[in-house]
């Protein structure tokens, strides 16, 4: 296991962090997963009040380990009563301090204002040692992410940033410039459900595994501190941790395959490829046009239809965690057309995406 400095926190984190969202209601599974992760060098444990009984189960297991050798992160929603909820978390976690507190789901401009409202409580828990460092996680727009990064109290940021979704590239650079720790969340799942890659993607990535190759793409960026891995059972750690000590720059062979992936998208999609410039927004019907068309890109270029259907089904069901409306809401107003530098027939592509990806609707795995 390799370790990296977590920005201005000065914590030394394992390049894989243990996310505990999938161990919601099973104490034995949590104990086994936590024990296996620590034995293999993971020193950063991430949980949240909303992750079922996760905090409680972690607290039951923490006593088996030297607390000072572990970094513990939990999360609160914007606008929370900081002191009361931190005390609740400390009791459940059976510890007297939390290394990192993330304000979770800073997804809207209103949430940025709520961080200001939380400042008295945040200041107090830092001063008295109940919390060592404060950061944020965001599923919001790039502008909101940058707003969160710029807040003076924030010392680390949890982001969605993957080979197949590089929208937050500018946020990565700004966070690095401000010496923030950078934690990439859910790269296996939100990064493309790469634990079950389609045959076409596996063939394009040969001789590499798609999941491990995209992990390597992230690890090759020295600005990134750590990636979340979220096993439901201990054995699920074995696959991702194969690359826990492979943080060097990409090899020529790896770079060649990643270039081939980009070329495959270009050749398959041709003049219908959305380049993710975001110039088409805002949409009068609140359709998240770039994200809808990104999912279309992936489904057509790499046969990542299952993933794209999974994410498309989240529209209109997850609020500000996955904002925007479905492509079927397009009324052919044409407002987006003159702004598209690729001159895409956006209304037609939105309808096509809806027909390809409509299916059973989805919900978020956890909520507060």
Tab-separated table of N, CA and C in Angstrom, residues 155-236:
chain	number	residue	atom	x	y	z
A	155	UNK	N	-10.328	22.130	4.030
A	155	UNK	CA	-8.945	21.669	3.850
A	155	UNK	C	-8.852	20.403	3.008
A	156	UNK	N	-10.007	19.837	2.637
A	156	UNK	CA	-9.996	18.708	1.702
A	156	UNK	C	-11.325	18.689	0.952
A	157	UNK	N	-11.328	18.023	-0.201
A	157	UNK	CA	-12.526	17.973	-1.037
A	157	UNK	C	-12.721	16.547	-1.558
A	158	UNK	N	-13.966	16.086	-1.490
A	158	UNK	CA	-14.345	14.774	-2.027
A	158	UNK	C	-15.076	15.009	-3.343
A	159	UNK	N	-14.576	14.416	-4.421
A	159	UNK	CA	-15.085	14.743	-5.756
A	159	UNK	C	-15.369	13.518	-6.603
A	160	UNK	N	-16.289	13.704	-7.559
A	160	UNK	CA	-16.450	12.770	-8.669
A	160	UNK	C	-15.521	13.237	-9.793
A	161	UNK	N	-14.586	12.386	-10.154
A	161	UNK	CA	-13.628	12.699	-11.226
A	161	UNK	C	-13.064	11.379	-11.700
A	162	UNK	N	-13.329	11.058	-12.975
A	162	UNK	CA	-12.983	9.736	-13.491
A	162	UNK	C	-12.510	9.853	-14.938
A	163	UNK	N	-11.904	8.798	-15.433
A	163	UNK	CA	-11.490	8.806	-16.834
A	163	UNK	C	-12.688	9.068	-17.737
A	164	UNK	N	-13.833	8.475	-17.409
A	164	UNK	CA	-15.022	8.620	-18.243
A	164	UNK	C	-15.885	9.827	-17.856
A	165	UNK	N	-15.420	10.648	-16.946
A	165	UNK	CA	-16.131	11.880	-16.583
A	165	UNK	C	-15.126	12.857	-15.975
A	166	UNK	N	-14.555	13.715	-16.806
A	166	UNK	CA	-13.496	14.612	-16.377
A	166	UNK	C	-13.975	16.051	-16.196
A	167	UNK	N	-15.273	16.211	-15.963
A	167	UNK	CA	-15.847	17.550	-15.815
A	167	UNK	C	-15.165	18.340	-14.707
A	168	UNK	N	-14.757	17.680	-13.632
A	168	UNK	CA	-14.169	18.378	-12.492
A	168	UNK	C	-12.662	18.581	-12.607
A	169	UNK	N	-12.119	18.473	-13.802
A	169	UNK	CA	-10.667	18.644	-13.974
A	169	UNK	C	-10.197	20.003	-13.464
A	170	UNK	N	-10.962	21.057	-13.747
A	170	UNK	CA	-10.559	22.390	-13.284
A	170	UNK	C	-10.584	22.466	-11.761
A	171	UNK	N	-11.542	21.786	-11.137
A	171	UNK	CA	-11.622	21.780	-9.670
A	171	UNK	C	-10.433	21.052	-9.062
A	172	UNK	N	-9.994	19.983	-9.708
A	172	UNK	CA	-8.810	19.261	-9.225
A	172	UNK	C	-7.609	20.205	-9.185
A	173	UNK	N	-7.438	20.974	-10.238
A	173	UNK	CA	-6.284	21.866	-10.300
A	173	UNK	C	-6.391	22.985	-9.257
A	174	UNK	N	-7.569	23.560	-9.096
A	174	UNK	CA	-7.732	24.625	-8.103
A	174	UNK	C	-7.511	24.080	-6.692
A	175	UNK	N	-8.049	22.905	-6.414
A	175	UNK	CA	-7.847	22.294	-5.091
A	175	UNK	C	-6.367	22.046	-4.843
A	176	UNK	N	-5.669	21.582	-5.864
A	176	UNK	CA	-4.230	21.346	-5.729
A	176	UNK	C	-3.496	22.657	-5.455
A	177	UNK	N	-3.842	23.706	-6.174
A	177	UNK	CA	-3.196	25.002	-5.971
A	177	UNK	C	-3.403	25.522	-4.554
A	178	UNK	N	-4.543	25.168	-3.953
A	178	UNK	CA	-4.840	25.618	-2.599
A	178	UNK	C	-4.403	24.597	-1.551
A	179	UNK	N	-3.685	23.574	-1.984
A	179	UNK	CA	-3.117	22.553	-1.099
A	179	UNK	C	-4.200	21.799	-0.324
A	180	UNK	N	-5.310	21.514	-0.998
A	180	UNK	CA	-6.353	20.711	-0.389
A	180	UNK	C	-6.079	19.226	-0.627
A	181	UNK	N	-6.438	18.389	0.341
A	181	UNK	CA	-6.454	16.965	0.098
A	181	UNK	C	-7.555	16.644	-0.896
A	182	UNK	N	-7.301	15.714	-1.795
A	182	UNK	CA	-8.267	15.384	-2.846
A	182	UNK	C	-8.628	13.904	-2.756
A	183	UNK	N	-9.894	13.652	-2.503
A	183	UNK	CA	-10.437	12.314	-2.283
A	183	UNK	C	-11.439	12.036	-3.401
A	184	UNK	N	-11.143	11.052	-4.242
A	184	UNK	CA	-12.026	10.689	-5.355
A	184	UNK	C	-13.016	9.641	-4.863
A	185	UNK	N	-14.301	9.953	-4.976
A	185	UNK	CA	-15.322	9.079	-4.425
A	185	UNK	C	-15.967	8.218	-5.507
A	186	UNK	N	-16.151	6.945	-5.179
A	186	UNK	CA	-16.898	5.984	-5.993
A	186	UNK	C	-16.364	5.812	-7.414
A	187	UNK	N	-15.047	5.657	-7.597
A	187	UNK	CA	-14.526	5.514	-8.960
A	187	UNK	C	-14.931	4.218	-9.650
A	188	UNK	N	-15.229	3.171	-8.895
A	188	UNK	CA	-15.637	1.906	-9.532
A	188	UNK	C	-17.079	1.968	-10.000
A	189	UNK	N	-17.945	2.562	-9.184
A	189	UNK	CA	-19.377	2.587	-9.499
A	189	UNK	C	-19.746	3.809	-10.337
A	190	UNK	N	-19.637	5.000	-9.769
A	190	UNK	CA	-19.999	6.213	-10.508
A	190	UNK	C	-19.049	6.451	-11.680
A	191	UNK	N	-17.863	5.849	-11.614
A	191	UNK	CA	-16.914	5.973	-12.710
A	191	UNK	C	-17.229	5.087	-13.897
A	192	UNK	N	-18.305	4.287	-13.805
A	192	UNK	CA	-18.713	3.484	-14.963
A	192	UNK	C	-19.160	2.079	-14.647
A	193	UNK	N	-19.420	1.787	-13.365
A	193	UNK	CA	-19.739	0.402	-12.973
A	193	UNK	C	-18.701	-0.563	-13.563
A	194	UNK	N	-17.451	-0.214	-13.320
A	194	UNK	CA	-16.356	-0.925	-13.980
A	194	UNK	C	-16.039	-2.267	-13.347
A	195	UNK	N	-16.716	-2.619	-12.262
A	195	UNK	CA	-16.573	-3.967	-11.713
A	195	UNK	C	-17.332	-4.995	-12.554
A	196	UNK	N	-18.207	-4.533	-13.453
A	196	UNK	CA	-18.880	-5.420	-14.418
A	196	UNK	C	-18.794	-4.786	-15.803
A	197	UNK	N	-17.600	-4.680	-16.367
A	197	UNK	CA	-17.448	-3.977	-17.643
A	197	UNK	C	-18.045	-4.777	-18.803
A	198	UNK	N	-18.608	-4.096	-19.794
A	198	UNK	CA	-19.120	-4.803	-20.979
A	198	UNK	C	-17.975	-5.393	-21.801
A	199	UNK	N	-18.305	-6.374	-22.607
A	199	UNK	CA	-17.294	-7.073	-23.400
A	199	UNK	C	-16.512	-6.112	-24.287
A	200	UNK	N	-17.199	-5.176	-24.930
A	200	UNK	CA	-16.512	-4.249	-25.833
A	200	UNK	C	-15.460	-3.445	-25.086
A	201	UNK	N	-15.803	-2.965	-23.901
A	201	UNK	CA	-14.832	-2.185	-23.136
A	201	UNK	C	-13.655	-3.056	-22.717
A	202	UNK	N	-13.920	-4.272	-22.309
A	202	UNK	CA	-12.827	-5.176	-21.930
A	202	UNK	C	-11.895	-5.414	-23.115
A	203	UNK	N	-12.458	-5.572	-24.287
A	203	UNK	CA	-11.627	-5.810	-25.481
A	203	UNK	C	-10.786	-4.583	-25.813
A	204	UNK	N	-11.390	-3.407	-25.700
A	204	UNK	CA	-10.651	-2.182	-26.000
A	204	UNK	C	-9.509	-1.946	-25.015
A	205	UNK	N	-9.681	-2.421	-23.791
A	205	UNK	CA	-8.671	-2.180	-22.746
A	205	UNK	C	-7.580	-3.244	-22.705
A	206	UNK	N	-7.706	-4.295	-23.436
A	206	UNK	CA	-6.696	-5.358	-23.388
A	206	UNK	C	-5.306	-4.792	-23.663
A	207	UNK	N	-4.291	-5.264	-22.932
A	207	UNK	CA	-4.269	-6.379	-21.976
A	207	UNK	C	-4.606	-5.983	-20.529
A	208	UNK	N	-5.201	-4.812	-20.347
A	208	UNK	CA	-5.478	-4.326	-19.001
A	208	UNK	C	-6.944	-4.537	-18.630
A	209	UNK	N	-7.195	-4.596	-17.343
A	209	UNK	CA	-8.550	-4.644	-16.828
A	209	UNK	C	-9.100	-3.216	-16.796
A	210	UNK	N	-10.332	-2.966	-17.268
A	210	UNK	CA	-10.849	-1.592	-17.304
A	210	UNK	C	-10.844	-0.899	-15.948
A	211	UNK	N	-11.253	-1.599	-14.899
A	211	UNK	CA	-11.276	-0.970	-13.580
A	211	UNK	C	-9.873	-0.610	-13.119
A	212	UNK	N	-8.959	-1.559	-13.212
A	212	UNK	CA	-7.605	-1.306	-12.726
A	212	UNK	C	-6.895	-0.254	-13.578
A	213	UNK	N	-7.191	-0.225	-14.869
A	213	UNK	CA	-6.580	0.782	-15.731
A	213	UNK	C	-7.055	2.180	-15.351
A	214	UNK	N	-8.334	2.329	-15.059
A	214	UNK	CA	-8.821	3.658	-14.681
A	214	UNK	C	-8.366	4.043	-13.277
A	215	UNK	N	-8.182	3.065	-12.389
A	215	UNK	CA	-7.518	3.359	-11.114
A	215	UNK	C	-6.110	3.887	-11.376
A	216	UNK	N	-5.406	3.231	-12.273
A	216	UNK	CA	-4.042	3.658	-12.581
A	216	UNK	C	-4.025	5.071	-13.161
A	217	UNK	N	-5.020	5.392	-13.972
A	217	UNK	CA	-5.114	6.741	-14.528
A	217	UNK	C	-5.233	7.772	-13.403
A	218	UNK	N	-6.012	7.457	-12.391
A	218	UNK	CA	-6.148	8.362	-11.244
A	218	UNK	C	-4.872	8.401	-10.410
A	219	UNK	N	-4.304	7.246	-10.120
A	219	UNK	CA	-3.104	7.196	-9.294
A	219	UNK	C	-1.914	7.890	-9.953
A	220	UNK	N	-1.895	7.915	-11.276
A	220	UNK	CA	-0.765	8.541	-11.965
A	220	UNK	C	-0.768	10.057	-11.806
A	221	UNK	N	-1.857	10.604	-11.282
A	221	UNK	CA	-1.970	12.045	-11.040
A	221	UNK	C	-1.561	12.322	-9.596
A	222	UNK	N	-0.394	12.893	-9.362
A	222	UNK	CA	0.095	13.078	-7.993
A	222	UNK	C	-0.721	14.083	-7.185
A	223	UNK	N	-1.605	14.827	-7.829
A	223	UNK	CA	-2.447	15.773	-7.094
A	223	UNK	C	-3.518	15.039	-6.281
A	224	UNK	N	-3.862	13.838	-6.697
A	224	UNK	CA	-4.932	13.069	-6.063
A	224	UNK	C	-4.351	12.262	-4.916
A	225	UNK	N	-4.991	12.360	-3.762
A	225	UNK	CA	-4.479	11.657	-2.585
A	225	UNK	C	-4.976	10.229	-2.507
A	226	UNK	N	-6.290	10.027	-2.623
A	226	UNK	CA	-6.858	8.726	-2.282
A	226	UNK	C	-8.156	8.483	-3.045
A	227	UNK	N	-8.479	7.213	-3.248
A	227	UNK	CA	-9.699	6.783	-3.932
A	227	UNK	C	-10.523	5.930	-2.977
A	228	UNK	N	-11.825	6.058	-3.042
A	228	UNK	CA	-12.668	5.219	-2.192
A	228	UNK	C	-12.853	3.842	-2.813
A	229	UNK	N	-12.886	2.846	-1.944
A	229	UNK	CA	-13.253	1.491	-2.337
A	229	UNK	C	-14.287	1.034	-1.319
A	230	UNK	N	-15.394	0.478	-1.803
A	230	UNK	CA	-16.512	0.197	-0.908
A	230	UNK	C	-16.992	-1.236	-0.944
A	231	UNK	N	-16.222	-2.172	-0.402
A	231	UNK	CA	-16.616	-3.579	-0.441
A	231	UNK	C	-17.777	-3.881	0.498
A	232	UNK	N	-18.597	-4.838	0.096
A	232	UNK	CA	-19.644	-5.347	0.986
A	232	UNK	C	-19.134	-6.526	1.795
A	233	UNK	N	-18.030	-7.123	1.326
A	233	UNK	CA	-17.399	-8.234	2.052
A	233	UNK	C	-15.897	-8.142	1.857
A	234	UNK	N	-15.161	-8.744	2.753
A	234	UNK	CA	-13.705	-8.589	2.772
A	234	UNK	C	-13.051	-9.037	1.470
A	235	UNK	N	-13.555	-10.100	0.853
A	235	UNK	CA	-12.931	-10.625	-0.360
A	235	UNK	C	-12.962	-9.623	-1.510
A	236	UNK	N	-13.883	-8.661	-1.469
A	236	UNK	CA	-13.985	-7.679	-2.547
A	236	UNK	C	-12.859	-6.655	-2.531
